[in-house]
mmCIF file of N, CA and C in Angstrom:
data_model
loop_
_atom_site.group_PDB
_atom_site.id
_atom_site.type_symbol
_atom_site.label_atom_id
_atom_site.label_comp_id
_atom_site.label_asym_id
_atom_site.label_seq_id
_atom_site.Cartn_x
_atom_site.Cartn_y
_atom_site.Cartn_z
ATOM 1 N N UNK A 1 -1.984 1.298 16.177
ATOM 2 C CA UNK A 1 -1.726 2.499 15.403
ATOM 3 C C UNK A 1 -2.912 2.765 14.480
ATOM 4 N N UNK A 2 -3.307 4.003 14.431
ATOM 5 C CA UNK A 2 -4.371 4.407 13.510
ATOM 6 C C UNK A 2 -3.738 4.776 12.179
ATOM 7 N N UNK A 3 -4.172 4.091 11.133
ATOM 8 C CA UNK A 3 -3.629 4.374 9.807
ATOM 9 C C UNK A 3 -4.178 5.685 9.280
ATOM 10 N N UNK A 4 -3.365 6.335 8.475
ATOM 11 C CA UNK A 4 -3.793 7.535 7.765
ATOM 12 C C UNK A 4 -3.180 7.494 6.382
ATOM 13 N N UNK A 5 -3.778 8.258 5.511
ATOM 14 C CA UNK A 5 -3.322 8.269 4.120
ATOM 15 C C UNK A 5 -1.930 8.868 4.027
ATOM 16 N N UNK A 6 -1.098 8.226 3.237
ATOM 17 C CA UNK A 6 0.265 8.706 3.019
ATOM 18 C C UNK A 6 0.340 9.505 1.726
ATOM 19 N N UNK A 7 1.204 10.521 1.708
ATOM 20 C CA UNK A 7 1.484 11.196 0.427
ATOM 21 C C UNK A 7 2.082 10.177 -0.550
ATOM 22 N N UNK A 8 1.890 10.412 -1.822
ATOM 23 C CA UNK A 8 2.362 9.474 -2.845
ATOM 24 C C UNK A 8 3.858 9.180 -2.721
ATOM 25 N N UNK A 9 4.640 10.182 -2.379
ATOM 26 C CA UNK A 9 6.094 9.982 -2.288
ATOM 27 C C UNK A 9 6.449 9.018 -1.157
ATOM 28 N N UNK A 10 5.830 9.198 -0.008
ATOM 29 C CA UNK A 10 6.100 8.300 1.121
ATOM 30 C C UNK A 10 5.583 6.900 0.825
ATOM 31 N N UNK A 11 4.461 6.816 0.123
ATOM 32 C CA UNK A 11 3.924 5.515 -0.249
ATOM 33 C C UNK A 11 4.890 4.782 -1.181
ATOM 34 N N UNK A 12 5.539 5.510 -2.079
ATOM 35 C CA UNK A 12 6.517 4.879 -2.972
ATOM 36 C C UNK A 12 7.672 4.266 -2.172
ATOM 37 N N UNK A 13 8.104 4.943 -1.123
ATOM 38 C CA UNK A 13 9.178 4.414 -0.274
ATOM 39 C C UNK A 13 8.682 3.159 0.447
ATOM 40 N N UNK A 14 7.474 3.222 0.975
ATOM 41 C CA UNK A 14 6.911 2.066 1.675
ATOM 42 C C UNK A 14 6.744 0.887 0.711
ATOM 43 N N UNK A 15 6.319 1.156 -0.513
ATOM 44 C CA UNK A 15 6.196 0.092 -1.503
ATOM 45 C C UNK A 15 7.549 -0.553 -1.802
ATOM 46 N N UNK A 16 8.603 0.248 -1.830
ATOM 47 C CA UNK A 16 9.947 -0.298 -2.040
ATOM 48 C C UNK A 16 10.341 -1.194 -0.875
ATOM 49 N N UNK A 17 9.949 -0.801 0.328
ATOM 50 C CA UNK A 17 10.228 -1.635 1.505
ATOM 51 C C UNK A 17 9.461 -2.948 1.434
ATOM 52 N N UNK A 18 8.193 -2.873 1.061
ATOM 53 C CA UNK A 18 7.404 -4.105 0.932
ATOM 54 C C UNK A 18 8.027 -5.030 -0.101
ATOM 55 N N UNK A 19 8.452 -4.465 -1.216
ATOM 56 C CA UNK A 19 9.048 -5.269 -2.286
ATOM 57 C C UNK A 19 10.352 -5.916 -1.840
ATOM 58 N N UNK A 20 11.112 -5.202 -1.013
ATOM 59 C CA UNK A 20 12.389 -5.731 -0.527
ATOM 60 C C UNK A 20 12.157 -6.876 0.454
ATOM 61 N N UNK A 21 11.056 -6.811 1.193
ATOM 62 C CA UNK A 21 10.727 -7.883 2.132
ATOM 63 C C UNK A 21 11.557 -7.826 3.390
ATOM 64 N N UNK A 22 10.922 -7.565 4.507
ATOM 65 C CA UNK A 22 11.613 -7.571 5.784
ATOM 66 C C UNK A 22 12.539 -6.394 5.991
ATOM 67 N N UNK A 23 13.478 -6.593 6.892
ATOM 68 C CA UNK A 23 14.423 -5.530 7.244
ATOM 69 C C UNK A 23 15.340 -5.239 6.057
ATOM 70 N N UNK A 24 15.457 -3.959 5.722
ATOM 71 C CA UNK A 24 16.178 -3.566 4.511
ATOM 72 C C UNK A 24 17.160 -2.441 4.807
ATOM 73 N N UNK A 25 18.422 -2.589 4.369
ATOM 74 C CA UNK A 25 19.373 -1.496 4.566
ATOM 75 C C UNK A 25 19.015 -0.292 3.703
ATOM 76 N N UNK A 26 19.336 0.870 4.210
ATOM 77 C CA UNK A 26 19.010 2.116 3.500
ATOM 78 C C UNK A 26 19.608 2.136 2.101
ATOM 79 N N UNK A 27 20.830 1.657 1.952
ATOM 80 C CA UNK A 27 21.483 1.661 0.637
ATOM 81 C C UNK A 27 20.673 0.865 -0.381
ATOM 82 N N UNK A 28 20.100 -0.248 0.036
ATOM 83 C CA UNK A 28 19.280 -1.063 -0.863
ATOM 84 C C UNK A 28 18.014 -0.304 -1.261
ATOM 85 N N UNK A 29 17.434 0.422 -0.312
ATOM 86 C CA UNK A 29 16.252 1.226 -0.620
ATOM 87 C C UNK A 29 16.593 2.326 -1.617
ATOM 88 N N UNK A 30 17.719 2.971 -1.400
ATOM 89 C CA UNK A 30 18.133 4.029 -2.336
ATOM 90 C C UNK A 30 18.318 3.468 -3.737
ATOM 91 N N UNK A 31 18.885 2.271 -3.838
ATOM 92 C CA UNK A 31 19.050 1.638 -5.153
ATOM 93 C C UNK A 31 17.689 1.362 -5.790
ATOM 94 N N UNK A 32 16.749 0.853 -4.988
ATOM 95 C CA UNK A 32 15.421 0.530 -5.512
ATOM 96 C C UNK A 32 14.671 1.783 -5.950
ATOM 97 N N UNK A 33 14.944 2.897 -5.281
ATOM 98 C CA UNK A 33 14.250 4.153 -5.584
ATOM 99 C C UNK A 33 15.022 5.035 -6.564
ATOM 100 N N UNK A 34 16.185 4.588 -7.009
ATOM 101 C CA UNK A 34 17.037 5.375 -7.915
ATOM 102 C C UNK A 34 16.301 5.865 -9.166
ATOM 103 N N UNK A 35 15.425 5.051 -9.782
ATOM 104 C CA UNK A 35 14.726 5.541 -10.984
ATOM 105 C C UNK A 35 13.888 6.801 -10.733
ATOM 106 N N UNK A 36 13.561 7.086 -9.507
ATOM 107 C CA UNK A 36 12.786 8.288 -9.180
ATOM 108 C C UNK A 36 13.652 9.548 -9.242
ATOM 109 N N UNK A 37 14.961 9.377 -9.169
ATOM 110 C CA UNK A 37 15.857 10.524 -9.250
ATOM 111 C C UNK A 37 15.931 11.347 -7.972
ATOM 112 N N UNK A 38 15.538 10.757 -6.857
ATOM 113 C CA UNK A 38 15.567 11.480 -5.583
ATOM 114 C C UNK A 38 16.977 11.507 -5.014
ATOM 115 N N UNK A 39 17.324 12.635 -4.415
ATOM 116 C CA UNK A 39 18.609 12.750 -3.718
ATOM 117 C C UNK A 39 18.571 11.892 -2.462
ATOM 118 N N UNK A 40 19.734 11.538 -1.966
ATOM 119 C CA UNK A 40 19.846 10.728 -0.757
ATOM 120 C C UNK A 40 19.130 11.385 0.419
ATOM 121 N N UNK A 41 19.252 12.701 0.536
ATOM 122 C CA UNK A 41 18.582 13.417 1.632
ATOM 123 C C UNK A 41 17.061 13.332 1.515
ATOM 124 N N UNK A 42 16.559 13.297 0.304
ATOM 125 C CA UNK A 42 15.122 13.199 0.081
ATOM 126 C C UNK A 42 14.610 11.856 0.576
ATOM 127 N N UNK A 43 15.300 10.782 0.211
ATOM 128 C CA UNK A 43 14.932 9.442 0.679
ATOM 129 C C UNK A 43 14.984 9.402 2.205
ATOM 130 N N UNK A 44 16.017 9.996 2.772
ATOM 131 C CA UNK A 44 16.161 10.032 4.229
ATOM 132 C C UNK A 44 14.977 10.758 4.882
ATOM 133 N N UNK A 45 14.558 11.861 4.285
ATOM 134 C CA UNK A 45 13.417 12.618 4.809
ATOM 135 C C UNK A 45 12.154 11.765 4.791
ATOM 136 N N UNK A 46 11.901 11.077 3.684
ATOM 137 C CA UNK A 46 10.703 10.235 3.589
ATOM 138 C C UNK A 46 10.759 9.088 4.598
ATOM 139 N N UNK A 47 11.922 8.489 4.778
ATOM 140 C CA UNK A 47 12.062 7.415 5.756
ATOM 141 C C UNK A 47 11.834 7.930 7.177
ATOM 142 N N UNK A 48 12.350 9.117 7.466
ATOM 143 C CA UNK A 48 12.151 9.708 8.795
ATOM 144 C C UNK A 48 10.662 9.974 9.047
ATOM 145 N N UNK A 49 9.967 10.480 8.035
ATOM 146 C CA UNK A 49 8.529 10.741 8.183
ATOM 147 C C UNK A 49 7.756 9.443 8.405
ATOM 148 N N UNK A 50 8.087 8.407 7.637
ATOM 149 C CA UNK A 50 7.415 7.120 7.798
ATOM 150 C C UNK A 50 7.670 6.529 9.176
ATOM 151 N N UNK A 51 8.873 6.737 9.686
ATOM 152 C CA UNK A 51 9.209 6.255 11.023
ATOM 153 C C UNK A 51 8.416 7.026 12.077
ATOM 154 N N UNK A 52 8.367 8.342 11.938
ATOM 155 C CA UNK A 52 7.600 9.178 12.872
ATOM 156 C C UNK A 52 6.126 8.800 12.893
ATOM 157 N N UNK A 53 5.582 8.477 11.736
ATOM 158 C CA UNK A 53 4.159 8.141 11.621
ATOM 159 C C UNK A 53 3.847 6.716 12.065
ATOM 160 N N UNK A 54 4.891 5.923 12.333
ATOM 161 C CA UNK A 54 4.687 4.562 12.812
ATOM 162 C C UNK A 54 4.504 3.522 11.719
ATOM 163 N N UNK A 55 4.802 3.873 10.474
ATOM 164 C CA UNK A 55 4.680 2.921 9.374
ATOM 165 C C UNK A 55 5.934 2.059 9.226
ATOM 166 N N UNK A 56 7.047 2.558 9.747
ATOM 167 C CA UNK A 56 8.350 1.922 9.549
ATOM 168 C C UNK A 56 9.135 1.993 10.856
ATOM 169 N N UNK A 57 9.916 0.950 11.125
ATOM 170 C CA UNK A 57 10.854 1.021 12.246
ATOM 171 C C UNK A 57 12.268 1.145 11.671
ATOM 172 N N UNK A 58 13.141 1.730 12.464
ATOM 173 C CA UNK A 58 14.522 1.937 12.043
ATOM 174 C C UNK A 58 15.450 1.363 13.108
ATOM 175 N N UNK A 59 16.419 0.562 12.651
ATOM 176 C CA UNK A 59 17.416 0.002 13.555
ATOM 177 C C UNK A 59 18.795 0.358 13.012
ATOM 178 N N UNK A 60 19.600 0.911 13.885
ATOM 179 C CA UNK A 60 20.958 1.297 13.485
ATOM 180 C C UNK A 60 21.901 0.148 13.800
ATOM 181 N N UNK A 61 22.733 -0.202 12.814
ATOM 182 C CA UNK A 61 23.763 -1.214 13.023
ATOM 183 C C UNK A 61 25.040 -0.697 12.380
ATOM 184 N N UNK A 62 26.008 -0.401 13.215
ATOM 185 C CA UNK A 62 27.239 0.200 12.709
ATOM 186 C C UNK A 62 26.932 1.557 12.114
ATOM 187 N N UNK A 63 27.316 1.742 10.865
ATOM 188 C CA UNK A 63 27.067 3.012 10.186
ATOM 189 C C UNK A 63 25.816 2.964 9.311
ATOM 190 N N UNK A 64 25.091 1.859 9.367
ATOM 191 C CA UNK A 64 23.929 1.695 8.482
ATOM 192 C C UNK A 64 22.623 1.671 9.262
ATOM 193 N N UNK A 65 21.582 2.195 8.637
ATOM 194 C CA UNK A 65 20.225 2.083 9.160
ATOM 195 C C UNK A 65 19.506 0.987 8.392
ATOM 196 N N UNK A 66 18.721 0.203 9.131
ATOM 197 C CA UNK A 66 17.917 -0.850 8.552
ATOM 198 C C UNK A 66 16.459 -0.536 8.845
ATOM 199 N N UNK A 67 15.622 -0.647 7.818
ATOM 200 C CA UNK A 67 14.214 -0.263 7.932
ATOM 201 C C UNK A 67 13.314 -1.483 7.738
ATOM 202 N N UNK A 68 12.262 -1.516 8.547
ATOM 203 C CA UNK A 68 11.294 -2.609 8.498
ATOM 204 C C UNK A 68 9.898 -2.008 8.443
ATOM 205 N N UNK A 69 9.066 -2.442 7.497
ATOM 206 C CA UNK A 69 7.689 -1.941 7.476
ATOM 207 C C UNK A 69 6.916 -2.504 8.665
ATOM 208 N N UNK A 70 6.140 -1.659 9.327
ATOM 209 C CA UNK A 70 5.316 -2.081 10.456
ATOM 210 C C UNK A 70 3.860 -2.279 10.050
ATOM 211 N N UNK A 71 3.553 -1.896 8.821
ATOM 212 C CA UNK A 71 2.217 -2.053 8.253
ATOM 213 C C UNK A 71 2.378 -2.891 6.995
ATOM 214 N N UNK A 72 1.555 -3.916 6.854
ATOM 215 C CA UNK A 72 1.650 -4.750 5.657
ATOM 216 C C UNK A 72 0.971 -4.063 4.473
ATOM 217 N N UNK A 73 1.337 -4.515 3.306
ATOM 218 C CA UNK A 73 0.709 -4.008 2.078
ATOM 219 C C UNK A 73 -0.803 -4.231 2.151
ATOM 220 N N UNK A 74 -1.207 -5.409 2.614
ATOM 221 C CA UNK A 74 -2.628 -5.751 2.691
ATOM 222 C C UNK A 74 -3.368 -4.834 3.665
ATOM 223 N N UNK A 75 -2.763 -4.529 4.808
ATOM 224 C CA UNK A 75 -3.394 -3.628 5.777
ATOM 225 C C UNK A 75 -3.594 -2.238 5.178
ATOM 226 N N UNK A 76 -2.578 -1.744 4.501
ATOM 227 C CA UNK A 76 -2.685 -0.407 3.931
ATOM 228 C C UNK A 76 -3.676 -0.387 2.763
ATOM 229 N N UNK A 77 -3.649 -1.416 1.931
ATOM 230 C CA UNK A 77 -4.591 -1.479 0.815
ATOM 231 C C UNK A 77 -6.030 -1.513 1.335
ATOM 232 N N UNK A 78 -6.265 -2.278 2.383
ATOM 233 C CA UNK A 78 -7.601 -2.354 2.969
ATOM 234 C C UNK A 78 -8.037 -0.988 3.483
ATOM 235 N N UNK A 79 -7.131 -0.314 4.187
ATOM 236 C CA UNK A 79 -7.425 1.025 4.709
ATOM 237 C C UNK A 79 -7.752 1.994 3.578
ATOM 238 N N UNK A 80 -6.900 2.039 2.566
ATOM 239 C CA UNK A 80 -7.099 2.970 1.445
ATOM 240 C C UNK A 80 -8.368 2.629 0.664
ATOM 241 N N UNK A 81 -8.591 1.335 0.443
ATOM 242 C CA UNK A 81 -9.776 0.920 -0.282
ATOM 243 C C UNK A 81 -11.053 1.348 0.416
ATOM 244 N N UNK A 82 -11.096 1.149 1.726
ATOM 245 C CA UNK A 82 -12.277 1.551 2.494
ATOM 246 C C UNK A 82 -12.449 3.066 2.479
ATOM 247 N N UNK A 83 -11.349 3.789 2.558
ATOM 248 C CA UNK A 83 -11.419 5.253 2.551
ATOM 249 C C UNK A 83 -11.974 5.763 1.217
ATOM 250 N N UNK A 84 -11.490 5.212 0.117
ATOM 251 C CA UNK A 84 -11.979 5.619 -1.205
ATOM 252 C C UNK A 84 -13.454 5.260 -1.345
ATOM 253 N N UNK A 85 -13.799 4.049 -0.929
ATOM 254 C CA UNK A 85 -15.187 3.612 -1.017
ATOM 255 C C UNK A 85 -16.106 4.543 -0.229
ATOM 256 N N UNK A 86 -15.688 4.889 0.984
ATOM 257 C CA UNK A 86 -16.500 5.776 1.828
ATOM 258 C C UNK A 86 -16.577 7.188 1.262
ATOM 259 N N UNK A 87 -15.422 7.762 0.929
ATOM 260 C CA UNK A 87 -15.363 9.169 0.538
ATOM 261 C C UNK A 87 -15.939 9.445 -0.838
ATOM 262 N N UNK A 88 -15.642 8.603 -1.797
ATOM 263 C CA UNK A 88 -16.049 8.882 -3.168
ATOM 264 C C UNK A 88 -17.354 8.206 -3.582
ATOM 265 N N UNK A 89 -17.700 7.110 -2.911
ATOM 266 C CA UNK A 89 -18.848 6.335 -3.359
ATOM 267 C C UNK A 89 -19.894 6.125 -2.266
ATOM 268 N N UNK A 90 -19.781 6.887 -1.166
ATOM 269 C CA UNK A 90 -20.763 6.772 -0.097
ATOM 270 C C UNK A 90 -20.914 5.357 0.423
ATOM 271 N N UNK A 91 -19.808 4.630 0.469
ATOM 272 C CA UNK A 91 -19.760 3.234 0.929
ATOM 273 C C UNK A 91 -20.505 2.272 0.008
ATOM 274 N N UNK A 92 -20.803 2.696 -1.217
ATOM 275 C CA UNK A 92 -21.515 1.838 -2.160
ATOM 276 C C UNK A 92 -20.532 1.040 -3.013
ATOM 277 N N UNK A 93 -20.459 -0.257 -2.726
ATOM 278 C CA UNK A 93 -19.589 -1.121 -3.522
ATOM 279 C C UNK A 93 -20.086 -1.190 -4.963
ATOM 280 N N UNK A 94 -21.393 -1.205 -5.134
ATOM 281 C CA UNK A 94 -21.972 -1.225 -6.475
ATOM 282 C C UNK A 94 -21.563 0.036 -7.250
ATOM 283 N N UNK A 95 -21.631 1.204 -6.600
ATOM 284 C CA UNK A 95 -21.221 2.444 -7.249
ATOM 285 C C UNK A 95 -19.755 2.429 -7.642
ATOM 286 N N UNK A 96 -18.929 1.849 -6.790
ATOM 287 C CA UNK A 96 -17.501 1.752 -7.084
ATOM 288 C C UNK A 96 -17.257 0.866 -8.307
ATOM 289 N N UNK A 97 -17.858 -0.322 -8.303
ATOM 290 C CA UNK A 97 -17.666 -1.242 -9.433
ATOM 291 C C UNK A 97 -18.235 -0.628 -10.709
ATOM 292 N N UNK A 98 -19.377 0.042 -10.603
ATOM 293 C CA UNK A 98 -19.974 0.684 -11.780
ATOM 294 C C UNK A 98 -19.033 1.733 -12.360
ATOM 295 N N UNK A 99 -18.310 2.448 -11.494
ATOM 296 C CA UNK A 99 -17.381 3.468 -11.999
ATOM 297 C C UNK A 99 -16.223 2.834 -12.758
ATOM 298 N N UNK A 100 -15.849 1.629 -12.379
ATOM 299 C CA UNK A 100 -14.754 0.936 -13.054
ATOM 300 C C UNK A 100 -15.187 0.328 -14.381
ATOM 301 N N UNK A 101 -16.466 0.028 -14.484
ATOM 302 C CA UNK A 101 -16.946 -0.675 -15.669
ATOM 303 C C UNK A 101 -17.739 0.212 -16.616
ATOM 304 N N UNK A 102 -17.927 1.465 -16.247
ATOM 305 C CA UNK A 102 -18.774 2.362 -17.028
ATOM 306 C C UNK A 102 -18.314 2.616 -18.443
ATOM 307 N N UNK A 103 -17.034 2.499 -18.712
ATOM 308 C CA UNK A 103 -16.542 2.794 -20.061
ATOM 309 C C UNK A 103 -16.468 1.558 -20.953
ATOM 310 N N UNK A 104 -16.909 0.427 -20.417
ATOM 311 C CA UNK A 104 -16.928 -0.807 -21.201
ATOM 312 C C UNK A 104 -15.562 -1.425 -21.422
ATOM 313 N N UNK A 105 -14.559 -0.988 -20.691
ATOM 314 C CA UNK A 105 -13.195 -1.455 -20.891
ATOM 315 C C UNK A 105 -12.826 -2.657 -20.016
ATOM 316 N N UNK A 106 -13.782 -3.197 -19.276
ATOM 317 C CA UNK A 106 -13.495 -4.336 -18.399
ATOM 318 C C UNK A 106 -13.575 -5.620 -19.209
ATOM 319 N N UNK A 107 -12.551 -6.431 -19.068
ATOM 320 C CA UNK A 107 -12.496 -7.708 -19.778
ATOM 321 C C UNK A 107 -13.450 -8.710 -19.142
ATOM 322 N N UNK A 108 -13.980 -9.612 -19.951
ATOM 323 C CA UNK A 108 -14.903 -10.644 -19.460
ATOM 324 C C UNK A 108 -14.240 -11.496 -18.387
ATOM 325 N N UNK A 109 -12.965 -11.804 -18.547
ATOM 326 C CA UNK A 109 -12.288 -12.641 -17.544
ATOM 327 C C UNK A 109 -12.151 -11.912 -16.212
ATOM 328 N N UNK A 110 -12.022 -10.581 -16.234
ATOM 329 C CA UNK A 110 -11.996 -9.820 -14.985
ATOM 330 C C UNK A 110 -13.345 -9.890 -14.285
ATOM 331 N N UNK A 111 -14.415 -9.801 -15.060
ATOM 332 C CA UNK A 111 -15.755 -9.915 -14.483
ATOM 333 C C UNK A 111 -15.987 -11.316 -13.922
ATOM 334 N N UNK A 112 -15.500 -12.337 -14.636
ATOM 335 C CA UNK A 112 -15.627 -13.714 -14.146
ATOM 336 C C UNK A 112 -14.863 -13.892 -12.836
ATOM 337 N N UNK A 113 -13.661 -13.311 -12.773
ATOM 338 C CA UNK A 113 -12.859 -13.405 -11.558
ATOM 339 C C UNK A 113 -13.564 -12.710 -10.388
ATOM 340 N N UNK A 114 -14.134 -11.550 -10.647
ATOM 341 C CA UNK A 114 -14.882 -10.833 -9.617
ATOM 342 C C UNK A 114 -16.084 -11.654 -9.168
ATOM 343 N N UNK A 115 -16.783 -12.270 -10.104
ATOM 344 C CA UNK A 115 -17.950 -13.093 -9.748
ATOM 345 C C UNK A 115 -17.532 -14.277 -8.881
ATOM 346 N N UNK A 116 -16.427 -14.935 -9.226
ATOM 347 C CA UNK A 116 -15.937 -16.051 -8.406
ATOM 348 C C UNK A 116 -15.609 -15.577 -6.994
ATOM 349 N N UNK A 117 -14.982 -14.413 -6.900
ATOM 350 C CA UNK A 117 -14.637 -13.862 -5.595
ATOM 351 C C UNK A 117 -15.901 -13.597 -4.776
ATOM 352 N N UNK A 118 -16.895 -12.991 -5.401
ATOM 353 C CA UNK A 118 -18.156 -12.709 -4.703
ATOM 354 C C UNK A 118 -18.857 -14.005 -4.285
ATOM 355 N N UNK A 119 -18.818 -15.008 -5.148
ATOM 356 C CA UNK A 119 -19.414 -16.298 -4.803
ATOM 357 C C UNK A 119 -18.698 -16.917 -3.601
ATOM 358 N N UNK A 120 -17.374 -16.828 -3.583
ATOM 359 C CA UNK A 120 -16.600 -17.341 -2.439
ATOM 360 C C UNK A 120 -16.967 -16.609 -1.158
ATOM 361 N N UNK A 121 -17.107 -15.292 -1.242
ATOM 362 C CA UNK A 121 -17.499 -14.517 -0.063
ATOM 363 C C UNK A 121 -18.870 -14.940 0.436
ATOM 364 N N UNK A 122 -19.785 -15.151 -0.475
ATOM 365 C CA UNK A 122 -21.139 -15.558 -0.101
ATOM 366 C C UNK A 122 -21.109 -16.919 0.589
ATOM 367 N N UNK A 123 -20.296 -17.858 0.084
ATOM 368 C CA UNK A 123 -20.183 -19.183 0.703
ATOM 369 C C UNK A 123 -19.593 -19.088 2.106
ATOM 370 N N UNK A 124 -18.604 -18.199 2.290
ATOM 371 C CA UNK A 124 -17.978 -18.037 3.609
ATOM 372 C C UNK A 124 -18.950 -17.484 4.644
ATOM 373 N N UNK A 125 -19.908 -16.670 4.207
ATOM 374 C CA UNK A 125 -20.877 -16.058 5.127
ATOM 375 C C UNK A 125 -21.941 -17.037 5.598
ATOM 376 N N UNK A 126 -22.142 -18.116 4.845
ATOM 377 C CA UNK A 126 -23.198 -19.068 5.207
ATOM 378 C C UNK A 126 -22.669 -20.045 6.253
ATOM 379 N N UNK A 127 -23.510 -20.358 7.267
ATOM 380 C CA UNK A 127 -23.078 -21.295 8.331
ATOM 381 C C UNK A 127 -22.911 -22.698 7.863
#
């Protein structure tokens, strides 16, 4: 399946599915999404769209539908991250990081964590 960007509303439903973990009954999803104030039909519409797009599978059991995410959080985050990097920063990782740190609001421990991550990546690339 070729991933594509989801509207924020559909992404919120998918995030609720990821948080629930595995196959989830519709009623449980509605409870998790209740703070959004969406009507039951609205949730149903978003689930139908996610199913059509191949992000979610639906299994009917008795009178209930059970939904399972077909795309992991990590897969979608990777897709979105690459898309933002390409579209907004011309694939420049340095430009992306500079945009996050330009206002001086980055904590030293966040920079240390990023440096450790980069060091780990560099070690993995060496034979």
